[in-house]
Amino acid sequence: MDCLTVAMAKGRIANQAIALLEEAGILFSDFTVKSRKLIFMEDSNSIKLIFVKAVDVPTYVEQGPADIGVIGKDVLLEDPKDVYELLDLVIGKCKLSVAGYPELELNELTQLTVASKYPKIAKLHFEQRGIRTNIIELNGSVELAPLIGLADCIVDIVETGTTLKENGLVVIEDVAEVSARLIVNKASYAMKTERIQKFIADVKSGLEVYS
Ligand code: PRP
């Protein structure tokens, strides 16, 4: 029997997700947080876990090499893919927020320069607010942009708020709630329905213990 392939991004979500899978009785005994290995087999060899860059998880699932993916809602909002989103895993909770200096005021008269790893989400958010923007796409350390005059504000993930605080920035307004989601390839769901439903049921039972 083919194994189910699960794509996951390494890092904060992965560590919590592996712990959640353990609660569900899905064990990857040779996984360690520090390992550089990219593929792990579940102890009964029925599930293959592959680690990919976070933004690539939905692509692996949409294209088919992975049947299932574990990915933050932020990535799904920025770049929607043709996949089923079947479960909120409740882990990896954070917010997408507009942040800047405390004195920043947002109104329809403003023309804002906004730096973000999420250019589409940022553009849509300000369009809905009737605020004109020039969006600058960055790939990391986004909080730096207002500090050195590259942007008036940012749209970024806020988890503990430490990065904003240590850089003298504050949340101006929230854009979206984020948590990890379980996504499924549409053809896999049609062809491996029973196994995928069992996997989801196991994860749900793990969630009850984990959360
Ligand atoms: C994320 C995010 C913020 C930070 C928020 O960055 O983009 O910078 O975490 O977390 P906090 O509210 O707990 O401080 P990440 O660590 O992924 O690094 P990056 O800046 O390279 O994107």
PDB file of C-alpha atoms and ligand atoms in Angstrom:
ATOM      1  CA  MET A   1       0.000   0.000   0.000  1.00  0.00           C
ATOM      2  CA  ASP A   2       1.291   3.477  -0.939  1.00  0.00           C
ATOM      3  CA  CYS A   3       2.102   5.669   2.012  1.00  0.00           C
ATOM      4  CA  LEU A   4       0.425   9.031   2.540  1.00  0.00           C
ATOM      5  CA  THR A   5       2.837  11.910   2.018  1.00  0.00           C
ATOM      6  CA  VAL A   6       2.547  14.901   4.324  1.00  0.00           C
ATOM      7  CA  ALA A   7       4.364  18.164   3.460  1.00  0.00           C
ATOM      8  CA  MET A   8       5.377  20.381   6.337  1.00  0.00           C
ATOM      9  CA  ALA A   9       7.441  23.513   6.793  1.00  0.00           C
ATOM     10  CA  LYS A  10      10.306  23.210   9.253  1.00  0.00           C
ATOM     11  CA  GLY A  11      10.337  25.586  12.190  1.00  0.00           C
ATOM     12  CA  ARG A  12       7.811  26.727  14.751  1.00  0.00           C
ATOM     13  CA  ILE A  13       4.739  25.050  13.232  1.00  0.00           C
ATOM     14  CA  ALA A  14       6.573  21.769  12.530  1.00  0.00           C
ATOM     15  CA  ASN A  15       7.663  21.210  16.111  1.00  0.00           C
ATOM     16  CA  GLN A  16       4.121  21.740  17.393  1.00  0.00           C
ATOM     17  CA  ALA A  17       2.637  19.692  14.554  1.00  0.00           C
ATOM     18  CA  ILE A  18       4.927  16.719  15.265  1.00  0.00           C
ATOM     19  CA  ALA A  19       3.901  16.889  18.935  1.00  0.00           C
ATOM     20  CA  LEU A  20       0.250  16.978  17.842  1.00  0.00           C
ATOM     21  CA  LEU A  21       0.749  13.957  15.555  1.00  0.00           C
ATOM     22  CA  GLU A  22       2.363  12.100  18.472  1.00  0.00           C
ATOM     23  CA  GLU A  23      -0.789  12.707  20.515  1.00  0.00           C
ATOM     24  CA  ALA A  24      -2.693  11.241  17.549  1.00  0.00           C
ATOM     25  CA  GLY A  25      -0.532   8.101  17.717  1.00  0.00           C
ATOM     26  CA  ILE A  26       1.378   9.028  14.546  1.00  0.00           C
ATOM     27  CA  LEU A  27       5.022   8.689  15.565  1.00  0.00           C
ATOM     28  CA  PHE A  28       8.215   9.771  13.824  1.00  0.00           C
ATOM     29  CA  SER A  29      10.769   8.352  16.244  1.00  0.00           C
ATOM     30  CA  ASP A  30      13.831   9.388  14.230  1.00  0.00           C
ATOM     31  CA  PHE A  31      12.712  13.054  13.977  1.00  0.00           C
ATOM     32  CA  THR A  32      14.788  15.545  15.928  1.00  0.00           C
ATOM     33  CA  VAL A  33      14.369  19.323  15.883  1.00  0.00           C
ATOM     34  CA  LYS A  34      17.999  19.801  14.834  1.00  0.00           C
ATOM     35  CA  SER A  35      18.043  17.213  12.049  1.00  0.00           C
ATOM     36  CA  ARG A  36      18.764  18.410   8.506  1.00  0.00           C
ATOM     37  CA  LYS A  37      17.053  15.353   6.998  1.00  0.00           C
ATOM     38  CA  LEU A  38      14.182  16.212   4.657  1.00  0.00           C
ATOM     39  CA  ILE A  39      12.223  12.946   4.681  1.00  0.00           C
ATOM     40  CA  PHE A  40      11.054  10.972   7.714  1.00  0.00           C
ATOM     41  CA  MET A  41       9.010   7.766   7.727  1.00  0.00           C
ATOM     42  CA  GLU A  42       6.359   7.173  10.325  1.00  0.00           C
ATOM     43  CA  ASP A  43       7.167   4.219  12.579  1.00  0.00           C
ATOM     44  CA  SER A  44       4.713   1.883  10.786  1.00  0.00           C
ATOM     45  CA  ASN A  45       5.945   3.113   7.368  1.00  0.00           C
ATOM     46  CA  SER A  46       2.470   4.268   6.339  1.00  0.00           C
ATOM     47  CA  ILE A  47       3.137   8.022   6.366  1.00  0.00           C
ATOM     48  CA  LYS A  48       6.025   9.896   4.781  1.00  0.00           C
ATOM     49  CA  LEU A  49       6.817  13.356   6.143  1.00  0.00           C
ATOM     50  CA  ILE A  50       8.634  15.743   3.813  1.00  0.00           C
ATOM     51  CA  PHE A  51      10.021  19.117   4.912  1.00  0.00           C
ATOM     52  CA  VAL A  52       9.779  21.973   2.444  1.00  0.00           C
ATOM     53  CA  LYS A  53       9.970  25.759   2.583  1.00  0.00           C
ATOM     54  CA  ALA A  54       6.752  27.123   4.090  1.00  0.00           C
ATOM     55  CA  VAL A  55       5.582  29.015   1.002  1.00  0.00           C
ATOM     56  CA  ASP A  56       6.080  25.860  -1.098  1.00  0.00           C
ATOM     57  CA  VAL A  57       3.858  23.565   1.017  1.00  0.00           C
ATOM     58  CA  PRO A  58       0.617  24.409  -0.905  1.00  0.00           C
ATOM     59  CA  THR A  59       2.428  23.888  -4.223  1.00  0.00           C
ATOM     60  CA  TYR A  60       3.576  20.388  -3.220  1.00  0.00           C
ATOM     61  CA  VAL A  61      -0.022  19.581  -2.249  1.00  0.00           C
ATOM     62  CA  GLU A  62      -1.699  21.176  -5.277  1.00  0.00           C
ATOM     63  CA  GLN A  63       0.693  19.492  -7.719  1.00  0.00           C
ATOM     64  CA  GLY A  64       0.393  16.069  -6.060  1.00  0.00           C
ATOM     65  CA  PRO A  65       3.781  15.003  -4.647  1.00  0.00           C
ATOM     66  CA  ALA A  66       2.184  15.496  -1.224  1.00  0.00           C
ATOM     67  CA  ASP A  67      -1.315  14.249  -0.386  1.00  0.00           C
ATOM     68  CA  ILE A  68      -1.578  16.445   2.687  1.00  0.00           C
ATOM     69  CA  GLY A  69       0.059  19.670   3.878  1.00  0.00           C
ATOM     70  CA  VAL A  70       0.391  21.509   7.162  1.00  0.00           C
ATOM     71  CA  ILE A  71       0.666  25.234   6.563  1.00  0.00           C
ATOM     72  CA  GLY A  72      -0.149  28.618   8.104  1.00  0.00           C
ATOM     73  CA  LYS A  73      -3.327  30.386   6.988  1.00  0.00           C
ATOM     74  CA  ASP A  74      -1.136  33.402   6.143  1.00  0.00           C
ATOM     75  CA  VAL A  75       0.473  31.474   3.268  1.00  0.00           C
ATOM     76  CA  LEU A  76      -2.936  30.291   2.008  1.00  0.00           C
ATOM     77  CA  LEU A  77      -4.357  33.824   2.102  1.00  0.00           C
ATOM     78  CA  GLU A  78      -1.402  35.294   0.223  1.00  0.00           C
ATOM     79  CA  ASP A  79      -1.290  32.655  -2.494  1.00  0.00           C
ATOM     80  CA  PRO A  80      -4.494  30.571  -2.679  1.00  0.00           C
ATOM     81  CA  LYS A  81      -4.110  27.156  -4.296  1.00  0.00           C
ATOM     82  CA  ASP A  82      -6.588  24.619  -5.671  1.00  0.00           C
ATOM     83  CA  VAL A  83      -6.604  22.357  -2.594  1.00  0.00           C
ATOM     84  CA  TYR A  84      -9.088  21.390   0.115  1.00  0.00           C
ATOM     85  CA  GLU A  85      -8.587  23.142   3.469  1.00  0.00           C
ATOM     86  CA  LEU A  86     -10.075  20.582   5.844  1.00  0.00           C
ATOM     87  CA  LEU A  87      -8.963  21.314   9.390  1.00  0.00           C
ATOM     88  CA  ASP A  88      -7.840  24.156  11.632  1.00  0.00           C
ATOM     89  CA  LEU A  89      -5.014  22.639  13.684  1.00  0.00           C
ATOM     90  CA  VAL A  90      -5.209  25.524  16.195  1.00  0.00           C
ATOM     91  CA  ILE A  91      -1.403  25.450  16.585  1.00  0.00           C
ATOM     92  CA  GLY A  92       0.878  28.216  15.281  1.00  0.00           C
ATOM     93  CA  LYS A  93      -1.584  30.875  16.354  1.00  0.00           C
ATOM     94  CA  CYS A  94      -0.634  34.467  15.569  1.00  0.00           C
ATOM     95  CA  LYS A  95      -2.023  37.512  13.783  1.00  0.00           C
ATOM     96  CA  LEU A  96      -1.315  39.314  10.563  1.00  0.00           C
ATOM     97  CA  SER A  97      -1.235  42.970  11.551  1.00  0.00           C
ATOM     98  CA  VAL A  98      -0.440  46.433  10.303  1.00  0.00           C
ATOM     99  CA  ALA A  99       2.386  47.797  12.463  1.00  0.00           C
ATOM    100  CA  GLY A 100       4.353  51.019  12.600  1.00  0.00           C
ATOM    101  CA  TYR A 101       5.352  53.872  14.869  1.00  0.00           C
ATOM    102  CA  PRO A 102       2.682  54.670  17.510  1.00  0.00           C
ATOM    103  CA  GLU A 103       1.974  58.081  15.961  1.00  0.00           C
ATOM    104  CA  LEU A 104       1.043  56.622  12.555  1.00  0.00           C
ATOM    105  CA  GLU A 105      -2.509  57.532  11.555  1.00  0.00           C
ATOM    106  CA  LEU A 106      -4.406  55.671   8.858  1.00  0.00           C
ATOM    107  CA  ASN A 107      -7.096  57.478   6.915  1.00  0.00           C
ATOM    108  CA  GLU A 108      -8.418  57.730   3.376  1.00  0.00           C
ATOM    109  CA  LEU A 109      -6.294  60.838   2.718  1.00  0.00           C
ATOM    110  CA  THR A 110      -3.086  58.936   3.352  1.00  0.00           C
ATOM    111  CA  GLN A 111      -0.854  57.518   0.629  1.00  0.00           C
ATOM    112  CA  LEU A 112       1.101  54.807   2.404  1.00  0.00           C
ATOM    113  CA  THR A 113       4.258  52.953   1.560  1.00  0.00           C
ATOM    114  CA  VAL A 114       3.843  49.491   3.043  1.00  0.00           C
ATOM    115  CA  ALA A 115       6.545  46.825   3.361  1.00  0.00           C
ATOM    116  CA  SER A 116       5.474  43.202   3.631  1.00  0.00           C
ATOM    117  CA  LYS A 117       6.243  39.554   2.962  1.00  0.00           C
ATOM    118  CA  TYR A 118       2.529  39.438   2.073  1.00  0.00           C
ATOM    119  CA  PRO A 119       2.091  41.983  -0.766  1.00  0.00           C
ATOM    120  CA  LYS A 120      -1.310  40.696  -1.943  1.00  0.00           C
ATOM    121  CA  ILE A 121      -2.812  40.598   1.559  1.00  0.00           C
ATOM    122  CA  ALA A 122      -1.419  44.067   2.297  1.00  0.00           C
ATOM    123  CA  LYS A 123      -2.748  45.542  -0.974  1.00  0.00           C
ATOM    124  CA  LEU A 124      -6.221  44.034  -0.469  1.00  0.00           C
ATOM    125  CA  HIS A 125      -6.427  45.142   3.165  1.00  0.00           C
ATOM    126  CA  PHE A 126      -5.711  48.784   2.380  1.00  0.00           C
ATOM    127  CA  GLU A 127      -7.903  48.737  -0.751  1.00  0.00           C
ATOM    128  CA  GLN A 128     -10.807  47.627   1.459  1.00  0.00           C
ATOM    129  CA  ARG A 129      -9.981  50.516   3.823  1.00  0.00           C
ATOM    130  CA  GLY A 130      -9.950  52.966   0.871  1.00  0.00           C
ATOM    131  CA  ILE A 131      -6.292  53.811   1.485  1.00  0.00           C
ATOM    132  CA  ARG A 132      -3.899  54.185  -1.442  1.00  0.00           C
ATOM    133  CA  THR A 133      -0.649  52.242  -1.121  1.00  0.00           C
ATOM    134  CA  ASN A 134       2.705  51.600  -2.650  1.00  0.00           C
ATOM    135  CA  ILE A 135       3.556  48.034  -1.620  1.00  0.00           C
ATOM    136  CA  ILE A 136       7.193  46.988  -1.234  1.00  0.00           C
ATOM    137  CA  GLU A 137       7.756  43.231  -1.068  1.00  0.00           C
ATOM    138  CA  LEU A 138      10.440  42.075   1.370  1.00  0.00           C
ATOM    139  CA  ASN A 139      11.501  38.564   2.362  1.00  0.00           C
ATOM    140  CA  GLY A 140      12.341  39.011   6.049  1.00  0.00           C
ATOM    141  CA  SER A 141      13.303  41.414   8.859  1.00  0.00           C
ATOM    142  CA  VAL A 142      10.330  43.467   7.685  1.00  0.00           C
ATOM    143  CA  GLU A 143      10.272  45.488  10.928  1.00  0.00           C
ATOM    144  CA  LEU A 144      13.425  47.225   9.718  1.00  0.00           C
ATOM    145  CA  ALA A 145      11.559  49.012   6.906  1.00  0.00           C
ATOM    146  CA  PRO A 146       9.882  51.793   8.975  1.00  0.00           C
ATOM    147  CA  LEU A 147      13.024  52.210  11.101  1.00  0.00           C
ATOM    148  CA  ILE A 148      15.208  53.144   8.160  1.00  0.00           C
ATOM    149  CA  GLY A 149      12.603  55.049   6.163  1.00  0.00           C
ATOM    150  CA  LEU A 150      11.852  52.412   3.528  1.00  0.00           C
ATOM    151  CA  ALA A 151       8.157  52.272   4.453  1.00  0.00           C
ATOM    152  CA  ASP A 152       5.537  54.031   6.605  1.00  0.00           C
ATOM    153  CA  CYS A 153       4.309  50.755   8.029  1.00  0.00           C
ATOM    154  CA  ILE A 154       4.415  46.998   7.600  1.00  0.00           C
ATOM    155  CA  VAL A 155       1.965  44.128   7.300  1.00  0.00           C
ATOM    156  CA  ASP A 156       3.521  41.173   9.077  1.00  0.00           C
ATOM    157  CA  ILE A 157       3.065  38.267  11.468  1.00  0.00           C
ATOM    158  CA  VAL A 158       2.849  39.183  15.146  1.00  0.00           C
ATOM    159  CA  GLU A 159       3.187  36.237  17.480  1.00  0.00           C
ATOM    160  CA  THR A 160       4.585  37.285  20.875  1.00  0.00           C
ATOM    161  CA  GLY A 161       4.956  40.945  19.869  1.00  0.00           C
ATOM    162  CA  THR A 162       8.607  40.914  20.959  1.00  0.00           C
ATOM    163  CA  THR A 163      10.052  41.898  17.574  1.00  0.00           C
ATOM    164  CA  LEU A 164       7.765  44.941  17.346  1.00  0.00           C
ATOM    165  CA  LYS A 165       8.435  45.970  20.964  1.00  0.00           C
ATOM    166  CA  GLU A 166      12.200  45.674  20.687  1.00  0.00           C
ATOM    167  CA  ASN A 167      12.119  47.889  17.616  1.00  0.00           C
ATOM    168  CA  GLY A 168       9.803  50.582  19.011  1.00  0.00           C
ATOM    169  CA  LEU A 169       6.848  49.628  16.805  1.00  0.00           C
ATOM    170  CA  VAL A 170       3.230  48.882  17.710  1.00  0.00           C
ATOM    171  CA  VAL A 171       0.248  47.124  16.161  1.00  0.00           C
ATOM    172  CA  ILE A 172      -1.888  49.729  14.396  1.00  0.00           C
ATOM    173  CA  GLU A 173      -4.670  47.347  13.372  1.00  0.00           C
ATOM    174  CA  ASP A 174      -5.209  43.633  12.817  1.00  0.00           C
ATOM    175  CA  VAL A 175      -5.653  42.139   9.366  1.00  0.00           C
ATOM    176  CA  ALA A 176      -6.332  38.424   9.987  1.00  0.00           C
ATOM    177  CA  GLU A 177      -6.131  35.640  12.554  1.00  0.00           C
ATOM    178  CA  VAL A 178      -3.624  32.963  11.589  1.00  0.00           C
ATOM    179  CA  SER A 179      -3.215  29.326  12.610  1.00  0.00           C
ATOM    180  CA  ALA A 180      -1.919  26.158  10.965  1.00  0.00           C
ATOM    181  CA  ARG A 181      -4.308  24.420   8.576  1.00  0.00           C
ATOM    182  CA  LEU A 182      -4.434  20.933   7.152  1.00  0.00           C
ATOM    183  CA  ILE A 183      -4.771  20.994   3.375  1.00  0.00           C
ATOM    184  CA  VAL A 184      -5.394  18.060   1.020  1.00  0.00           C
ATOM    185  CA  ASN A 185      -4.758  17.398  -2.668  1.00  0.00           C
ATOM    186  CA  LYS A 186      -8.116  17.063  -4.454  1.00  0.00           C
ATOM    187  CA  ALA A 187      -7.253  13.937  -6.502  1.00  0.00           C
ATOM    188  CA  SER A 188      -5.680  12.254  -3.447  1.00  0.00           C
ATOM    189  CA  TYR A 189      -8.857  12.903  -1.487  1.00  0.00           C
ATOM    190  CA  ALA A 190     -10.921  11.233  -4.224  1.00  0.00           C
ATOM    191  CA  MET A 191      -8.599   8.229  -4.550  1.00  0.00           C
ATOM    192  CA  LYS A 192      -7.488   7.740  -0.932  1.00  0.00           C
ATOM    193  CA  THR A 193     -10.640   8.996   0.798  1.00  0.00           C
ATOM    194  CA  GLU A 194     -10.725   6.403   3.559  1.00  0.00           C
ATOM    195  CA  ARG A 195      -7.071   6.758   4.525  1.00  0.00           C
ATOM    196  CA  ILE A 196      -7.147  10.532   4.458  1.00  0.00           C
ATOM    197  CA  GLN A 197     -10.353  10.609   6.515  1.00  0.00           C
ATOM    198  CA  LYS A 198      -8.730   8.252   9.044  1.00  0.00           C
ATOM    199  CA  PHE A 199      -5.646  10.495   9.189  1.00  0.00           C
ATOM    200  CA  ILE A 200      -7.882  13.528   9.823  1.00  0.00           C
ATOM    201  CA  ALA A 201      -9.898  11.662  12.461  1.00  0.00           C
ATOM    202  CA  ASP A 202      -6.644  10.644  14.211  1.00  0.00           C
ATOM    203  CA  VAL A 203      -5.382  14.233  14.106  1.00  0.00           C
ATOM    204  CA  LYS A 204      -8.719  15.469  15.497  1.00  0.00           C
ATOM    205  CA  SER A 205      -8.422  13.026  18.402  1.00  0.00           C
ATOM    206  CA  GLY A 206      -4.835  14.234  18.943  1.00  0.00           C
ATOM    207  CA  LEU A 207      -6.117  17.824  18.948  1.00  0.00           C
ATOM    208  CA  GLU A 208      -8.470  17.065  21.840  1.00  0.00           C
ATOM    209  CA  VAL A 209      -5.535  15.901  23.961  1.00  0.00           C
ATOM    210  CA  TYR A 210      -3.050  18.502  22.673  1.00  0.00           C
ATOM    211  CA  SER A 211      -5.163  21.644  23.019  1.00  0.00           C
TER     212      SER A 211
HETATM  213  C1  PRP B   1       8.360  36.437  12.030  1.00  0.00           C
HETATM  214  C2  PRP B   1       7.586  37.683  11.629  1.00  0.00           C
HETATM  215  C3  PRP B   1       8.057  38.688  12.646  1.00  0.00           C
HETATM  216  C4  PRP B   1       8.296  37.841  13.877  1.00  0.00           C
HETATM  217  C5  PRP B   1       7.138  37.986  14.821  1.00  0.00           C
HETATM  218  O1  PRP B   1       9.613  36.527  11.492  1.00  0.00           O
HETATM  219  O2  PRP B   1       7.846  38.042  10.287  1.00  0.00           O
HETATM  220  O3  PRP B   1       9.244  39.303  12.228  1.00  0.00           O
HETATM  221  O4  PRP B   1       8.393  36.467  13.448  1.00  0.00           O
HETATM  222  O5  PRP B   1       7.300  37.210  15.984  1.00  0.00           O
HETATM  223  P1  PRP B   1       7.129  37.836  17.428  1.00  0.00           P
HETATM  224  O6  PRP B   1       5.869  38.630  17.452  1.00  0.00           O
HETATM  225  O7  PRP B   1       7.065  36.617  18.323  1.00  0.00           O
HETATM  226  O8  PRP B   1       8.356  38.670  17.721  1.00  0.00           O
HETATM  227  P2  PRP B   1      10.583  35.284  11.366  1.00  0.00           P
HETATM  228  O9  PRP B   1      11.071  34.872  12.726  1.00  0.00           O
HETATM  229  O10 PRP B   1       9.912  34.211  10.594  1.00  0.00           O
HETATM  230  O11 PRP B   1      11.826  35.866  10.605  1.00  0.00           O
HETATM  231  P3  PRP B   1      11.939  36.832   9.330  1.00  0.00           P
HETATM  232  O12 PRP B   1      11.962  38.223   9.871  1.00  0.00           O
HETATM  233  O13 PRP B   1      13.240  36.458   8.703  1.00  0.00           O
HETATM  234  O14 PRP B   1      10.783  36.593   8.431  1.00  0.00           O
END
